[in-house]
């Protein structure tokens, strides 16, 4: 049995919570993953996972083995790098997670620079607005928008602020009339991503003023930002878009900002990493480039 490879499979099963999810990540069949886990448990003479009809969870022994297994794989990688890094090339695999909109509009440009600096590094980018903690998700670096959980098991590095714009298409305003006051928002169909503004309120603030929650009238919810963008651009309603997603349309006059003198507060962006000591070389190298490039990319969208 290839013990390191089997440990890597076990870690992915724990992080995904299902055999099927781990199999997809690892490009393996579900029976093959199950067989490797069974062999590992027999090798250790210990039960590592509790299997239910819907999800897997760790036993106490499984949790201990998971934590020590992560440390073992990181140590193995650093040992290999200590020999193979003599040519200046960082190798290995790096898993990066990012929110959908940011991951489609900003992150790819940053990763181009990562690829140029480290062409031997293999990267796996996962886009999901549901990712919350790199330790739980099993990624090396997780880019997160919004306020962080103070009790999270991660280290956070601020990367800047992502602006948000309350917008509509000129064709919509020509047909439905202007939005002149915050109270007018409740009179217009609002299109939003399902996880945003779920209480049918949008935060608005004047310069240096307090944030005021303002009522909206949700007409449609979507699971991804792109249909929302297309619907607003086509005059289907009003909504809030992240600035990197709508900067070009605003500059070309295809979208206009609403409520002059008010703005939707920006969201803080952080890079989260698991609290590993020492930090793997591949993670430190990519993190340094993201810290250098993403603030400038966000600023270029302003």
Coordinates of C-alpha atoms in Angstrom, one line a residue:
X1 CA 0.0 0.0 0.0
X2 CA 1.3 3.5 -1.0
X3 CA 0.8 5.0 2.5
X4 CA 1.2 8.6 1.5
X5 CA -1.2 8.3 -1.4
X6 CA -3.7 6.6 0.8
X7 CA -3.4 9.3 3.5
X8 CA -4.0 11.9 0.8
X9 CA -7.2 10.1 -0.2
X10 CA -8.3 9.9 3.4
X11 CA -7.8 13.6 3.9
X12 CA -9.9 14.4 0.9
X13 CA -12.7 12.1 2.1
X14 CA -12.8 13.9 5.4
X15 CA -12.7 17.3 3.8
X16 CA -15.5 16.6 1.4
X17 CA -17.6 14.6 3.8
X18 CA -18.5 12.0 1.1
X19 CA -16.8 9.3 -0.8
X20 CA -18.4 10.5 -4.1
X21 CA -17.1 14.1 -3.5
X22 CA -13.6 12.9 -2.8
X23 CA -13.7 10.5 -5.8
X24 CA -14.6 13.4 -8.1
X25 CA -11.7 15.6 -6.8
X26 CA -9.2 12.8 -7.1
X27 CA -10.5 11.5 -10.5
X28 CA -11.0 8.1 -9.0
X29 CA -14.0 5.7 -8.9
X30 CA -16.0 5.6 -5.7
X31 CA -15.3 1.8 -5.2
X32 CA -11.5 2.6 -5.4
X33 CA -11.7 5.3 -2.8
X34 CA -13.8 3.1 -0.5
X35 CA -11.3 0.2 -0.9
X36 CA -8.3 2.5 0.0
X37 CA -10.1 3.7 3.1
X38 CA -10.9 0.1 4.1
X39 CA -7.3 -1.0 3.6
X40 CA -6.1 2.0 5.7
X41 CA -8.4 1.2 8.6
X42 CA -7.3 -2.5 8.5
X43 CA -3.6 -1.4 8.3
X44 CA -4.1 0.8 11.4
X45 CA -6.4 -1.6 13.2
X46 CA -8.6 1.4 14.0
X47 CA -12.0 2.8 12.9
X48 CA -11.4 6.2 11.3
X49 CA -14.8 7.1 9.8
X50 CA -18.4 6.7 10.8
X51 CA -20.5 6.1 7.7
X52 CA -24.1 7.2 7.5
X53 CA -26.5 7.2 4.6
X54 CA -25.8 10.9 3.9
X55 CA -22.4 11.9 5.2
X56 CA -19.2 10.6 6.7
X57 CA -17.7 11.9 10.0
X58 CA -14.5 11.1 11.9
X59 CA -14.1 9.1 15.0
X60 CA -11.8 10.4 17.6
X61 CA -9.0 8.3 16.1
X62 CA -9.9 9.5 12.6
X63 CA -9.7 13.2 13.7
X64 CA -6.3 12.6 15.2
X65 CA -5.1 10.8 12.1
X66 CA -6.5 13.6 9.9
X67 CA -4.6 16.3 11.7
X68 CA -1.3 14.2 11.9
X69 CA -1.8 13.1 8.3
X70 CA -2.0 16.7 7.0
X71 CA 1.2 17.5 8.9
X72 CA 2.9 14.4 7.5
X73 CA 2.1 15.3 3.9
X74 CA 3.2 18.9 4.4
X75 CA 6.5 17.7 5.9
X76 CA 7.0 15.3 3.1
X77 CA 6.4 18.0 0.5
X78 CA 8.9 20.3 2.3
X79 CA 11.5 17.5 2.4
X80 CA 11.1 16.9 -1.3
X81 CA 11.3 20.7 -2.0
X82 CA 14.5 20.9 0.0
X83 CA 16.1 18.7 -2.7
X84 CA 14.2 19.7 -5.9
X85 CA 14.0 23.4 -5.3
X86 CA 17.6 23.9 -6.4
X87 CA 16.5 25.0 -9.9
X88 CA 14.3 27.7 -8.3
X89 CA 11.0 26.1 -9.4
X90 CA 8.2 25.5 -6.9
X91 CA 6.4 22.2 -7.6
X92 CA 3.4 20.4 -6.1
X93 CA -0.3 21.0 -6.0
X94 CA -2.1 24.1 -4.6
X95 CA -5.8 24.3 -4.0
X96 CA -7.3 27.7 -4.0
X97 CA -10.9 28.7 -3.3
X98 CA -12.7 31.9 -4.1
X99 CA -16.2 33.3 -4.3
X100 CA -17.9 33.0 -7.7
X101 CA -18.0 36.6 -8.9
X102 CA -14.5 37.5 -7.7
X103 CA -13.2 34.2 -8.9
X104 CA -14.4 34.9 -12.4
X105 CA -13.5 38.6 -12.7
X106 CA -10.4 39.2 -10.7
X107 CA -8.7 36.0 -9.6
X108 CA -7.9 34.7 -13.1
X109 CA -5.8 37.8 -13.8
X110 CA -3.8 37.2 -10.6
X111 CA -3.3 33.6 -11.4
X112 CA -1.7 34.4 -14.7
X113 CA 1.1 36.1 -12.7
X114 CA 1.3 33.0 -10.5
X115 CA 1.6 30.7 -13.5
X116 CA 4.3 33.0 -15.0
X117 CA 6.3 32.9 -11.8
X118 CA 5.8 29.2 -11.0
X119 CA 5.0 27.2 -14.2
X120 CA 5.8 23.9 -12.5
X121 CA 3.1 24.4 -9.8
X122 CA -0.2 22.7 -10.4
X123 CA -3.2 24.8 -9.2
X124 CA -6.8 23.7 -8.5
X125 CA -9.3 26.6 -8.3
X126 CA -12.7 26.0 -6.8
X127 CA -15.4 28.7 -7.0
X128 CA -18.1 28.7 -4.5
X129 CA -19.9 31.3 -2.3
X130 CA -20.4 28.6 0.3
X131 CA -16.7 28.2 1.2
X132 CA -16.1 29.5 4.7
X133 CA -13.0 28.0 6.2
X134 CA -9.8 26.6 4.5
X135 CA -9.4 24.0 7.3
X136 CA -12.9 22.6 6.8
X137 CA -12.9 22.9 3.0
X138 CA -9.4 21.4 2.7
X139 CA -7.8 24.1 0.6
X140 CA -4.5 25.8 0.9
X141 CA -5.8 29.3 0.4
X142 CA -9.3 30.6 0.6
X143 CA -10.3 34.1 -0.6
X144 CA -13.3 35.2 1.4
X145 CA -15.5 38.3 1.2
X146 CA -17.3 39.8 4.2
X147 CA -16.8 39.8 7.9
X148 CA -14.8 36.9 9.3
X149 CA -15.7 34.6 12.1
X150 CA -13.5 35.6 15.0
X151 CA -13.3 32.0 16.2
X152 CA -12.3 30.6 12.8
X153 CA -9.3 28.2 12.7
X154 CA -7.4 30.1 10.2
X155 CA -4.9 33.0 9.6
X156 CA -6.3 36.0 7.7
X157 CA -4.4 38.3 5.4
X158 CA -6.3 41.5 4.2
X159 CA -6.3 42.0 0.5
X160 CA -8.4 45.1 0.1
X161 CA -12.1 46.0 -0.4
X162 CA -14.5 44.9 -3.1
X163 CA -16.9 47.7 -4.0
X164 CA -20.6 47.1 -4.6
X165 CA -22.8 49.2 -6.9
X166 CA -26.6 49.7 -6.9
X167 CA -27.3 49.8 -10.6
X168 CA -29.9 49.7 -13.4
X169 CA -29.9 49.8 -17.1
X170 CA -30.8 53.1 -18.8
X171 CA -33.6 51.3 -20.7
X172 CA -35.1 50.2 -17.4
X173 CA -35.1 53.7 -16.0
X174 CA -36.6 55.1 -19.2
X175 CA -39.5 52.7 -19.0
X176 CA -40.1 52.7 -15.2
X177 CA -38.9 56.1 -14.1
X178 CA -36.0 57.3 -11.9
X179 CA -35.1 56.0 -8.4
X180 CA -34.8 59.3 -6.5
X181 CA -34.8 58.3 -2.8
X182 CA -34.0 55.2 -0.8
X183 CA -37.7 54.6 -0.2
X184 CA -38.2 54.3 -4.0
X185 CA -36.3 51.0 -4.0
X186 CA -39.3 49.1 -2.6
X187 CA -41.2 50.2 -5.7
X188 CA -38.8 48.5 -8.2
X189 CA -38.2 44.8 -8.9
X190 CA -34.9 43.8 -7.3
X191 CA -32.8 41.0 -8.6
X192 CA -30.3 39.4 -6.2
X193 CA -28.2 36.3 -5.6
X194 CA -30.0 34.0 -3.2
X195 CA -27.5 34.4 -0.3
X196 CA -27.5 38.2 -0.4
X197 CA -30.0 40.6 1.2
X198 CA -32.2 37.7 2.3
X199 CA -34.1 40.0 4.7
X200 CA -35.2 42.1 1.8
X201 CA -33.1 45.0 3.0
X202 CA -30.0 46.7 1.4
X203 CA -27.5 48.6 3.5
X204 CA -27.0 52.2 2.3
X205 CA -24.8 55.0 3.6
X206 CA -23.9 58.5 2.9
X207 CA -20.3 59.7 3.0
X208 CA -19.1 59.2 6.6
X209 CA -22.7 58.5 7.7
X210 CA -24.2 55.5 9.4
X211 CA -25.4 52.4 7.5
X212 CA -29.1 52.4 7.1
X213 CA -31.0 49.2 6.1
X214 CA -33.4 50.0 3.3
X215 CA -36.3 48.0 2.1
X216 CA -36.3 46.3 -1.3
X217 CA -38.8 44.3 -3.3
X218 CA -37.2 41.0 -4.4
X219 CA -38.6 40.0 -7.8
X220 CA -36.1 37.2 -8.6
X221 CA -33.3 35.3 -7.0
X222 CA -30.5 33.4 -8.8
X223 CA -27.7 31.1 -7.6
X224 CA -25.0 32.8 -9.6
X225 CA -24.1 36.4 -10.3
X226 CA -23.9 36.2 -14.1
X227 CA -27.7 35.7 -14.7
X228 CA -28.3 38.6 -12.3
X229 CA -25.9 40.8 -14.3
X230 CA -27.5 39.8 -17.6
X231 CA -31.0 40.4 -16.3
X232 CA -30.2 43.9 -14.9
X233 CA -28.3 44.8 -18.1
X234 CA -31.3 43.8 -20.1
X235 CA -33.6 46.1 -18.1
X236 CA -35.3 43.4 -16.1
X237 CA -34.9 45.2 -12.8
X238 CA -32.4 46.8 -10.4
X239 CA -29.8 45.2 -8.2
X240 CA -26.4 45.3 -6.5
X241 CA -23.3 44.1 -8.4
X242 CA -19.7 43.8 -7.3
X243 CA -17.8 46.6 -8.9
X244 CA -15.3 44.3 -10.8
X245 CA -18.3 42.7 -12.5
X246 CA -20.0 45.9 -13.7
X247 CA -17.1 48.4 -14.0
X248 CA -16.9 48.1 -17.8
X249 CA -20.7 48.4 -18.2
X250 CA -20.7 51.5 -16.0
X251 CA -17.9 53.1 -18.0
X252 CA -19.7 52.4 -21.3
X253 CA -23.0 53.7 -20.0
X254 CA -24.8 50.4 -20.3
X255 CA -25.5 50.5 -16.6
X256 CA -25.9 53.6 -14.3
X257 CA -25.5 54.0 -10.6
X258 CA -28.7 54.8 -8.6
X259 CA -29.2 57.2 -5.7
X260 CA -26.5 59.8 -6.0
X261 CA -25.0 60.5 -2.6
X262 CA -25.6 57.0 -1.3
X263 CA -23.5 53.9 -1.7
X264 CA -23.6 50.2 -0.7
X265 CA -20.8 49.5 1.7
X266 CA -17.8 47.6 0.3
X267 CA -16.9 44.1 1.4
X268 CA -13.5 43.3 3.0
X269 CA -11.5 40.7 1.1
X270 CA -9.2 38.3 3.0
X271 CA -6.9 35.4 2.1
X272 CA -7.3 32.7 4.7
X273 CA -4.8 29.9 5.2
X274 CA -4.8 27.0 7.7
X275 CA -2.6 27.7 10.8
X276 CA 0.4 25.5 9.6
X277 CA 3.9 26.0 11.0
X278 CA 6.1 26.1 9.0
X279 CA 4.0 27.3 6.0
X280 CA 4.6 25.1 2.9
X281 CA 6.8 26.9 0.4
X282 CA 4.1 26.6 -2.4
X283 CA 1.5 28.3 -0.2
X284 CA 3.8 31.1 0.9
X285 CA 4.9 31.8 -2.7
X286 CA 1.3 32.0 -4.0
X287 CA 0.1 34.0 -1.0
X288 CA 2.9 36.6 -1.5
X289 CA 1.8 37.1 -5.2
X290 CA -1.9 37.3 -4.3
X291 CA -1.1 39.9 -1.6
X292 CA 0.9 41.9 -4.2
X293 CA -1.4 41.7 -7.2
X294 CA -5.0 41.5 -6.0
X295 CA -5.1 44.9 -4.2
X296 CA -3.9 46.5 -7.5
X297 CA -6.5 44.6 -9.5
X298 CA -9.3 45.7 -7.2
X299 CA -8.0 49.3 -7.4
X300 CA -8.0 49.2 -11.2
X301 CA -11.7 48.5 -11.1
X302 CA -12.5 51.6 -9.1

